[in-house]
Coordinates of C-alpha atoms in Angstrom, one line a residue:
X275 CA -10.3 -35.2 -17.0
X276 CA -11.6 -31.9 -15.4
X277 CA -12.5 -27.8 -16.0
X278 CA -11.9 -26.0 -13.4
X279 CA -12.7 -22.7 -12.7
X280 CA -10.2 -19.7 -11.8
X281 CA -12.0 -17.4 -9.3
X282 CA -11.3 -13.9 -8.8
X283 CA -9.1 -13.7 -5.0
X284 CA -9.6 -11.9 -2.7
X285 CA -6.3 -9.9 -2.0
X286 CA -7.3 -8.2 1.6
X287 CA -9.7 -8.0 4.0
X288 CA -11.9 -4.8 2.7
X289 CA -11.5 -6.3 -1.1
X290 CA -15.1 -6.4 -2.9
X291 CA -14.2 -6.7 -6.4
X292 CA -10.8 -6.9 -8.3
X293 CA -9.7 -5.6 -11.8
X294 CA -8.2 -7.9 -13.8
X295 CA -4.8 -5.5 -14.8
X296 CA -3.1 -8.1 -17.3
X297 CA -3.4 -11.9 -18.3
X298 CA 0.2 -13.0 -18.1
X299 CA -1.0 -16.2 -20.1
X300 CA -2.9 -16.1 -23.4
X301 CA -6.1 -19.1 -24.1
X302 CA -4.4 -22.0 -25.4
X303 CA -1.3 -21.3 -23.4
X304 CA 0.5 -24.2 -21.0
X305 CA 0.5 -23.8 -17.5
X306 CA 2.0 -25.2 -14.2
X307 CA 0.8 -25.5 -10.8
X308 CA 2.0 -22.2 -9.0
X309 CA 2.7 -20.3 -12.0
X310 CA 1.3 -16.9 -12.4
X311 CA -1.6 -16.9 -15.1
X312 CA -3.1 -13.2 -13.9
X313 CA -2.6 -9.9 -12.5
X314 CA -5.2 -8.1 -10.4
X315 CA -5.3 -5.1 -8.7
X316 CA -7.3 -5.0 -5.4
X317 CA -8.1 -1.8 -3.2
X318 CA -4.6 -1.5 -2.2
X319 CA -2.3 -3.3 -4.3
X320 CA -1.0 -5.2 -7.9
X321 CA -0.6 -9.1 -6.9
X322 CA 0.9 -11.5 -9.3
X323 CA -1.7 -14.6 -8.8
X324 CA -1.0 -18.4 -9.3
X325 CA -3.0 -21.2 -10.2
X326 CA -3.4 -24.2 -8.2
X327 CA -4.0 -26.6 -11.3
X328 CA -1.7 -28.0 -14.2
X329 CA -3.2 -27.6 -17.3
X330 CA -4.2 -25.1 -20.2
X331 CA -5.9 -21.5 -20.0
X332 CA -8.8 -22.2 -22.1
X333 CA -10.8 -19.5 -22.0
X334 CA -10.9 -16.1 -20.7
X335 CA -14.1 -14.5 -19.2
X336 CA -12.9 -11.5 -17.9
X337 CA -10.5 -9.5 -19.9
X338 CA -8.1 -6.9 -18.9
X339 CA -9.1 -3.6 -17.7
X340 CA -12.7 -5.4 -16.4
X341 CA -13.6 -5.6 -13.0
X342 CA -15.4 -8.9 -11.2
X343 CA -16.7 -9.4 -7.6
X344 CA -14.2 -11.7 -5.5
X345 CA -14.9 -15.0 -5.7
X346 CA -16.4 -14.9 -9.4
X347 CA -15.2 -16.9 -12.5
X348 CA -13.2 -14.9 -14.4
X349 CA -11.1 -17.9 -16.9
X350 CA -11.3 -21.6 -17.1
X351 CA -8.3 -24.0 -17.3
X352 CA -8.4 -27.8 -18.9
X353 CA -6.8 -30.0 -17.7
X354 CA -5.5 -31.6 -21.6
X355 CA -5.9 -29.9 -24.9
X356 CA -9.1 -31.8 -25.7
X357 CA -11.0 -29.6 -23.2
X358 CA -10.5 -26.6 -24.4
X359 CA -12.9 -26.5 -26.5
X360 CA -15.1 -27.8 -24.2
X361 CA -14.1 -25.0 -22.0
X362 CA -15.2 -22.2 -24.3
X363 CA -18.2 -23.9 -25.0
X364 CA -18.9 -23.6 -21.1
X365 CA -18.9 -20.5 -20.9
X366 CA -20.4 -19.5 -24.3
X367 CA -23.7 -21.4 -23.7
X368 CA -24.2 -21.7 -20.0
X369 CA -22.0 -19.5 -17.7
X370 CA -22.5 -21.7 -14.5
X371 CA -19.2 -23.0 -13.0
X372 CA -17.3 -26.0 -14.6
X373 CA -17.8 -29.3 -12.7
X374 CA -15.1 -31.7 -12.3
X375 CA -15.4 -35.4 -13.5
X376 CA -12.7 -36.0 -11.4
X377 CA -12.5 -36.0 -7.8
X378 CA -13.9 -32.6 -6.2
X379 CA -11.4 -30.1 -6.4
X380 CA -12.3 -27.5 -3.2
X381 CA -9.8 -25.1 -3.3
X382 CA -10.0 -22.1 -5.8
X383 CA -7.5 -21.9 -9.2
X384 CA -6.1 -19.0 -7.8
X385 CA -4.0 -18.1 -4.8
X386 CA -5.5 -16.2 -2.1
X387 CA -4.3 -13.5 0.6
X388 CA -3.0 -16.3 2.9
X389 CA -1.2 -18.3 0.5
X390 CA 2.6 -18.0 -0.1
X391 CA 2.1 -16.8 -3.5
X392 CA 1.2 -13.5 -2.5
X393 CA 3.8 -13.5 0.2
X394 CA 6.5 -14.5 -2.7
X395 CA 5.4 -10.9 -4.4
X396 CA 8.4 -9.2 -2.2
X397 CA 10.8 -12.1 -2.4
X398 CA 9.5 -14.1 1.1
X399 CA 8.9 -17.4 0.6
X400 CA 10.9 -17.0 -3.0
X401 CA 11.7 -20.6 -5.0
X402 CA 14.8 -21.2 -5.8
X403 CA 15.0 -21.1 -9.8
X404 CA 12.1 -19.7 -10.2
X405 CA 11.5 -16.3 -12.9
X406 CA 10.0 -13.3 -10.7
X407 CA 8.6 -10.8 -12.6
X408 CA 7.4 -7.8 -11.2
X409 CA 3.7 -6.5 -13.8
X410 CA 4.9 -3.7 -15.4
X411 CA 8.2 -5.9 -16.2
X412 CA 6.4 -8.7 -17.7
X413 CA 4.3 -6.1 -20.0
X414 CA 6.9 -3.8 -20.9
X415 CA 9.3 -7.3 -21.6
X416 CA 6.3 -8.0 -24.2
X417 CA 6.2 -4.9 -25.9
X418 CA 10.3 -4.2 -26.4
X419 CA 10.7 -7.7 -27.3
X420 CA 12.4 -8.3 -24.8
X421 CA 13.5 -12.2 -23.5
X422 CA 13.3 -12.2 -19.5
X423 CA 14.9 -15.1 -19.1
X424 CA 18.5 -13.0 -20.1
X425 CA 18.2 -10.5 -17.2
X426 CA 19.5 -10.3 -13.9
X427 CA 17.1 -8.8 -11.7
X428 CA 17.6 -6.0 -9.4
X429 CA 14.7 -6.0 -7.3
X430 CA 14.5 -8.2 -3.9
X431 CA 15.4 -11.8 -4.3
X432 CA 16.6 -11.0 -7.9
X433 CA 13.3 -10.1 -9.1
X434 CA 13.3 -8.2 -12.2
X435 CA 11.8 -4.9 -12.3
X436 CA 10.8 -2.3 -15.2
X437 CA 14.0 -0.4 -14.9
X438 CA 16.3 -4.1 -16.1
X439 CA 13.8 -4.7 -19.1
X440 CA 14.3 -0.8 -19.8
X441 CA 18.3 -1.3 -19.4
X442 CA 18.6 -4.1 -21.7
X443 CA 16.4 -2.2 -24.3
X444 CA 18.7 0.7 -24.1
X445 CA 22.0 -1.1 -24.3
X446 CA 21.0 -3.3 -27.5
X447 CA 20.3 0.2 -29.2
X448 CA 22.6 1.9 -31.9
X449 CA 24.1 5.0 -30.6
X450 CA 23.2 7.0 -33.5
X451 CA 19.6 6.0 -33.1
X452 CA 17.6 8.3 -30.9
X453 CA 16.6 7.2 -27.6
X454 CA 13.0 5.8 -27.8
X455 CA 11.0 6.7 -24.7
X456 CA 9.4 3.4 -22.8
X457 CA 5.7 2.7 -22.9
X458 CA 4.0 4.7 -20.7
X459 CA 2.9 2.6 -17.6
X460 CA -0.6 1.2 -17.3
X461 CA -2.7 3.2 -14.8
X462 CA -3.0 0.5 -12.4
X463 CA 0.5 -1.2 -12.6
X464 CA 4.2 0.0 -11.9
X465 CA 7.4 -1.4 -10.8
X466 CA 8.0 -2.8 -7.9
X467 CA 10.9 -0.8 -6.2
X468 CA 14.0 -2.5 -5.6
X469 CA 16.1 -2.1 -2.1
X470 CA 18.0 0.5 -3.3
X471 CA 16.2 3.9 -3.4
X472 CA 14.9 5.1 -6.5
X473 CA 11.8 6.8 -8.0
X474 CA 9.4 4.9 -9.4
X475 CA 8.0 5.7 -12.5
X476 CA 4.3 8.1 -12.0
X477 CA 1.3 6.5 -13.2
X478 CA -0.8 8.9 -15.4
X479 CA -3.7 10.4 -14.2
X480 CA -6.5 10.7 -16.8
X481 CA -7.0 14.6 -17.8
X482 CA -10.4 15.6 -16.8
X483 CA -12.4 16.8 -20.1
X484 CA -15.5 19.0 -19.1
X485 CA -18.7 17.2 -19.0
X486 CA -17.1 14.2 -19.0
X487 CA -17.0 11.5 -16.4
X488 CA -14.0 9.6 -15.1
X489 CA -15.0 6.4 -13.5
X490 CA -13.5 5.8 -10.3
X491 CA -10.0 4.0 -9.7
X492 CA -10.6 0.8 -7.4
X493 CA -8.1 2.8 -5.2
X494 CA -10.4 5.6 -4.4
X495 CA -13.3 2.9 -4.4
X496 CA -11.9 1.3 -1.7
X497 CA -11.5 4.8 -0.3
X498 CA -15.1 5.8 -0.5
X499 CA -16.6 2.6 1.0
X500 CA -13.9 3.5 4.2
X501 CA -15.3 7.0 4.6
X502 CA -19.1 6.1 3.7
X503 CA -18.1 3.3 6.8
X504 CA -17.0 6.3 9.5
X505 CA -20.2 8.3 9.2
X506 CA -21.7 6.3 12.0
X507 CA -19.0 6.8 14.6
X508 CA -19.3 9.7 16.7
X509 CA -16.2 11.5 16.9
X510 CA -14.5 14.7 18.3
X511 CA -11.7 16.8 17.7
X512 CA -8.8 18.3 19.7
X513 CA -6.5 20.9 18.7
X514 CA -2.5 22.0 20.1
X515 CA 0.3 24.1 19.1
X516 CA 3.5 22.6 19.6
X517 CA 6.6 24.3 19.5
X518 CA 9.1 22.4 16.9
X519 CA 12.6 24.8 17.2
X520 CA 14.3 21.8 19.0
X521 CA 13.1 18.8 16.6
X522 CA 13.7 21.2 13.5
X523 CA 17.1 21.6 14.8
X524 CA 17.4 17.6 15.6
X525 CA 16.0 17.1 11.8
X526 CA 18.6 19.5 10.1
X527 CA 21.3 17.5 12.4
X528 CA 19.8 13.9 11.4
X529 CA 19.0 14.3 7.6
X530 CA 21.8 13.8 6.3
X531 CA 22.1 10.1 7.8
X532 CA 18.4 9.4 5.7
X533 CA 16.1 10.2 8.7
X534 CA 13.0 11.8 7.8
X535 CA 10.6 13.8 9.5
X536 CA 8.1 11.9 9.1
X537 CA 10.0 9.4 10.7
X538 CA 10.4 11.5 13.8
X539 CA 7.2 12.7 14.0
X540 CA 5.5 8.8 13.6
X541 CA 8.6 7.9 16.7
X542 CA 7.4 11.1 18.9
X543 CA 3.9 10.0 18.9
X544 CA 4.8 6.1 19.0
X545 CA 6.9 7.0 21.9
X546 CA 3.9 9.1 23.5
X547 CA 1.4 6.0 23.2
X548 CA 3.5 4.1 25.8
X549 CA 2.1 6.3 27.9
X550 CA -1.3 6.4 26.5
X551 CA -2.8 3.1 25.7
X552 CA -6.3 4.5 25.1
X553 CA -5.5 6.2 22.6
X554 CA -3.9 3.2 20.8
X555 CA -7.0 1.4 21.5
X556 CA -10.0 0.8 19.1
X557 CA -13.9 0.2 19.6
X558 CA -15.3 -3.1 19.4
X559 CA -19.0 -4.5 20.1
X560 CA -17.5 -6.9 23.0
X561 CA -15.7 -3.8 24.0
X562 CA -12.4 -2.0 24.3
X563 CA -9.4 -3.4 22.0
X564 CA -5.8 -2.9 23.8
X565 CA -3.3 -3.6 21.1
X566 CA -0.6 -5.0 22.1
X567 CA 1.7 -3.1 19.3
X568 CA 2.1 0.1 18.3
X569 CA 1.5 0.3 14.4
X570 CA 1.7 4.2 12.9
X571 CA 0.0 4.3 9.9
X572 CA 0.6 7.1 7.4
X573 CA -1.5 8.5 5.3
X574 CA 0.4 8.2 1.4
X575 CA -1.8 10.1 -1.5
X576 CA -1.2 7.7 -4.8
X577 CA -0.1 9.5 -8.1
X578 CA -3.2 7.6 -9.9
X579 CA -5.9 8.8 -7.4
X580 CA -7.1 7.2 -3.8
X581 CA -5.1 7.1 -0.5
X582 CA -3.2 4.3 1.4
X583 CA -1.9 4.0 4.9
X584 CA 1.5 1.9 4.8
X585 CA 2.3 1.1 8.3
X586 CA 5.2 1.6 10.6
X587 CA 5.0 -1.4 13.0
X588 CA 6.4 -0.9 16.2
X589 CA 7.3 2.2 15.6
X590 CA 7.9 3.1 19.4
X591 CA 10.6 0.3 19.8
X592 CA 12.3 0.6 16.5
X593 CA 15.2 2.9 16.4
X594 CA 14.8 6.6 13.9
X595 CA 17.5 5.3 11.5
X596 CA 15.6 1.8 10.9
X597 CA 12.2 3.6 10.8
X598 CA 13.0 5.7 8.4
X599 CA 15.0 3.3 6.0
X600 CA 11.4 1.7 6.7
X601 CA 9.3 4.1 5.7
X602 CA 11.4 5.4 2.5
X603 CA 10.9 1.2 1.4
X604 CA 7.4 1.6 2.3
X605 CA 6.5 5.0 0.1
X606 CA 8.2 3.4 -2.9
X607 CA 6.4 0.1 -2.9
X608 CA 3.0 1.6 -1.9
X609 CA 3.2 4.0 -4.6
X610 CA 4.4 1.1 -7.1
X611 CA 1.1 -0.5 -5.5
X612 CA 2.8 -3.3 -4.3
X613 CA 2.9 -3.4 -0.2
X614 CA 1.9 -6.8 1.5
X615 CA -1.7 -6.4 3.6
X616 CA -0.1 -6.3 6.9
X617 CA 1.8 -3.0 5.4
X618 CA -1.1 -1.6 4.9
X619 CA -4.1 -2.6 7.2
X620 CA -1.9 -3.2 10.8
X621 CA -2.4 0.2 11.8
X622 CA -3.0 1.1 15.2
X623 CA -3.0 4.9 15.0
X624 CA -2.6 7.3 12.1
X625 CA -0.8 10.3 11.1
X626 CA -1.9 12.4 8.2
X627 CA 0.6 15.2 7.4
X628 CA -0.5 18.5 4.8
X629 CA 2.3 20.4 6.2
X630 CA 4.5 19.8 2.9
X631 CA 1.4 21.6 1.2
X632 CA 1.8 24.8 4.0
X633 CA -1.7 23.1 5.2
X634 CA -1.9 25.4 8.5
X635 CA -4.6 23.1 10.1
X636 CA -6.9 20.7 9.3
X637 CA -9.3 17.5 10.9
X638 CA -9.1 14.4 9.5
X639 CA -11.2 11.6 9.1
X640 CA -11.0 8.9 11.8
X641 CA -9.7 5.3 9.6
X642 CA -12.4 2.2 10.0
X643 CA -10.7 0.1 12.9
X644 CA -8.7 2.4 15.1
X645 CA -9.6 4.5 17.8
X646 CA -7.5 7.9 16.8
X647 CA -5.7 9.7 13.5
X648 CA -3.7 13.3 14.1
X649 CA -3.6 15.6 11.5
X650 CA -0.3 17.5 11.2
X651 CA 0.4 21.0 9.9
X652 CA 2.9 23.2 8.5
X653 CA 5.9 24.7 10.9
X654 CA 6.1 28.3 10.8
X655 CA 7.3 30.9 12.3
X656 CA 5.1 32.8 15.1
X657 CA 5.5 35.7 17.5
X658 CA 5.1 34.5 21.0
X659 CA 4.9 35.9 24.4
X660 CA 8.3 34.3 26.7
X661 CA 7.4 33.1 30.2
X662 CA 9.9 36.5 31.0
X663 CA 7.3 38.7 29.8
X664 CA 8.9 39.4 26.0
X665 CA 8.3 38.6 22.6
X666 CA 10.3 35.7 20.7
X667 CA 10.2 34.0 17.1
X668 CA 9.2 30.5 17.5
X669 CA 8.3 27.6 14.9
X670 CA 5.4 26.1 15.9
X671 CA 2.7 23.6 14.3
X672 CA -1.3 23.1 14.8
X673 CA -1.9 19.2 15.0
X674 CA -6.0 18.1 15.6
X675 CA -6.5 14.8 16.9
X676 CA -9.6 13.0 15.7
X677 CA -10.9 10.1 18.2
X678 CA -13.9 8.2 18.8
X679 CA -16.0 9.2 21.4
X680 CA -17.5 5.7 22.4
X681 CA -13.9 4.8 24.2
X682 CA -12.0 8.0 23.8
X683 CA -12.7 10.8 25.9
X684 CA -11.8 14.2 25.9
X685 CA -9.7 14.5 28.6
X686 CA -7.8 11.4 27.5
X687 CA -7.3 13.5 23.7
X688 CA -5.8 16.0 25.7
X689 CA -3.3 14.4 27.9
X690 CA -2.0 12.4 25.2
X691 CA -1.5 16.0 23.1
X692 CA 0.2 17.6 26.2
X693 CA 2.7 15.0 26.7
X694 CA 3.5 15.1 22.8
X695 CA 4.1 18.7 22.9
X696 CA 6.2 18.3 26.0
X697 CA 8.6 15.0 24.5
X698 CA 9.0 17.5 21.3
X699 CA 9.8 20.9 23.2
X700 CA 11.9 19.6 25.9
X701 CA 13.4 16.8 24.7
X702 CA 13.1 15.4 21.1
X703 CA 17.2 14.3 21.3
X704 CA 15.4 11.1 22.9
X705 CA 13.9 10.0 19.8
X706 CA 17.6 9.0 18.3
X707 CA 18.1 6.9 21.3

């Protein structure tokens, strides 16, 4: 007979503290070894989290919507019904962690960022038979009454998503009946996007009252303690005007087969790194860090508040159609908060694009762990002097690299800007080979 403890995970490498977004089980409730008894929200992400025991949730210590620092108790499971109540009183009267009368159990109740129960979240290492259930699903499955165990998931794997528990709602409707709008979605959960593109639903952003204060999401948290991290790293900045007439017209040529330009412009510079390790490179304390990929991240602004970098990895080898099939994938699941780590933290250089906003120029803020991050602008049209002594109308674009000076130099900034002006001036066609 044994108590043991469920701890709060921790879901990444820069996760402090997670908030506890729903208790799939209730106290009292039955549950398996590798079930999912909770979902938490770390800096980046929603994770469904499994237990390692077999037993019964006996009591909760930290409730929904509450925050706890990784590695904190946050519910106890018995191991028979006869403990529960030796559970709760546990944690009514003392607080410390639950010992085991059994032998020592060293391994936490809940799954971790290395374990596959994380890695089943996008259908990898899925078991056969098993109900995947996406947060928002499970929630919005509770509150239109809805029996999971009828639908045929859409999403990877056949896991079911928001959008199957909304379509079964729907079709059990009369038609005379006036459509009744879905719950709206819990600030820090959504649906997790299935292959095929759609939109996911927004999350809501609270509506600033004046003179009140809005606590912080964990997402721009997270952001913070990055930016608070970059102060001490001396940095400098580069600007460049690139001409864009010939990958505009490539784009206009392409976009119908789903490339995007972000695509093209994450390939141009992955394709420019070959030729610049440096500036692919990061700072460490034993020295220089040569990574052997090329990883773009790209800076993603979440409906809810905070930023996140998914990554395209390898983005120099992969071809534009791929990339941006990719990246589309990417967006939706970032924004549905449910990318894997290495989607989010493999990043060897970033791109942070405010053209879309018609953002003429701007620096940006060099990420924690990489040497470099380019901000783009907007493309618009300029009178310039011709090489024949006229004028022309040419597109062009302002992009300011940001680098750190400890193992980036100026002259190195520069180069690698000159050779990505001349790869999208003279011959952007490459980037479809």
């Amino acid at each position: 007979m044994s108590i043991h403890e469920v701890f709060m995970p921790a879901l990444s490498s820069t996760m402090t503290e997670g908030k506890i977004v729903s208790w799939v089980k209730s106290p009292g409730d039955k549950v398996e070894k590798g079930e999912t008894v909770v979902v938490v929200e770390s800096d980046k992400a929603d994770m469904d989290v499994e237990t390692f025991y077999e037993g019964f949730l006996a009591h909760i210590i930290v409730e929904a919507g509450e925050t706890a620092p990784v590695g904190s108790a946050i519910a106890f499971i018995a191991e028979t019904e006869a403990e529960i109540e030796q559970a709760k009183s546990l944690a009514n009267s003392s607080g410390v962690a639950a010992t085991t009368t059994s032998a020592p159990e060293p391994i936490p109740a809940t799954a971790s960022v290395a374990t596959p129960a994380l890695a089943s979240q996008n259908g990898s290492n899925h078991k056969e038979g098993r109900l995947v259930v996406s947060p928002r699903a499970r929630k919005l499955a509770k509150e239109l009454k809805v029996d999971l165990t009828t639908l045929q998931g859409s999403g990877p794997h056949g896991r079911i998503v928001a959008e199957d528990v909304e379509a079964l709602s729907n079709k059990g409707k009369q038609p005379a009946t006036a459509p009744v709008a879905p719950p709206a979605p819990v600030p820090t959960s959504a649906p997790v996007a299935s292959p095929a593109p759609r939109t996911p639903a927004p999350t809501p952003v609270v509506a600033a009252v004046p003179g009140q204060i809005v606590p912080l999401t964990t997402f721009q948290n997270a952001v913070v303690r990055n930016m608070v991290a970059t102060i001490s790293v001396p940095v400098f900045r580069v600007g460049y005007t690139i001409t864009t007439d010939g990958l505009d017209k490539l784009y206009k040529q392409i976009k119908s087969k789903g490339v995007t330009m972000t695509a093209l412009l994450a390939k141009a510079v992955a394709v420019t790194l070959q030729k610049h390790p440096l500036l692919n490179a990061s700072y460490s304390d034993q020295g220089i860090v040569y990574h052997s990929d090329i990883n773009i991240s790209v800076a993603v602004a979440m409906d809810d508040g905070g930023l996140i970098t998914p990554v395209l990895q390898n983005a120099d080898a992969v071809d534009i159609y791929s990339l941006s099939r990719t990246w589309k994938s990417l967006v939706e699941r970032a924004r549905a908060k449910q990318l894997q780590p290495q989607e989010y933290n493999s990043g060897t250089f970033t791109l942070s694009n405010l053209g879309m906003f018609g953002v003429d120029k701007f620096d940006a803020i060099l990420p924690p762990g990489q040497g470099s991050i380019l901000a783009i602008g907007a493309s618009r049209p300029q009178v310039v002097a011709t090489p024949d002594g006229l004028f022309a109308v040419r597109q062009q674009m302002q992009v300011n690299i940001t680098s750190d000076h400890r193992i980036i130099y100026g002259a190195h900034a520069a180069a690698f800007l000159q050779d990505l002006a001349k790869l999208i001036e003279t011959n952007p066609q490459s980037l479809t080979m």
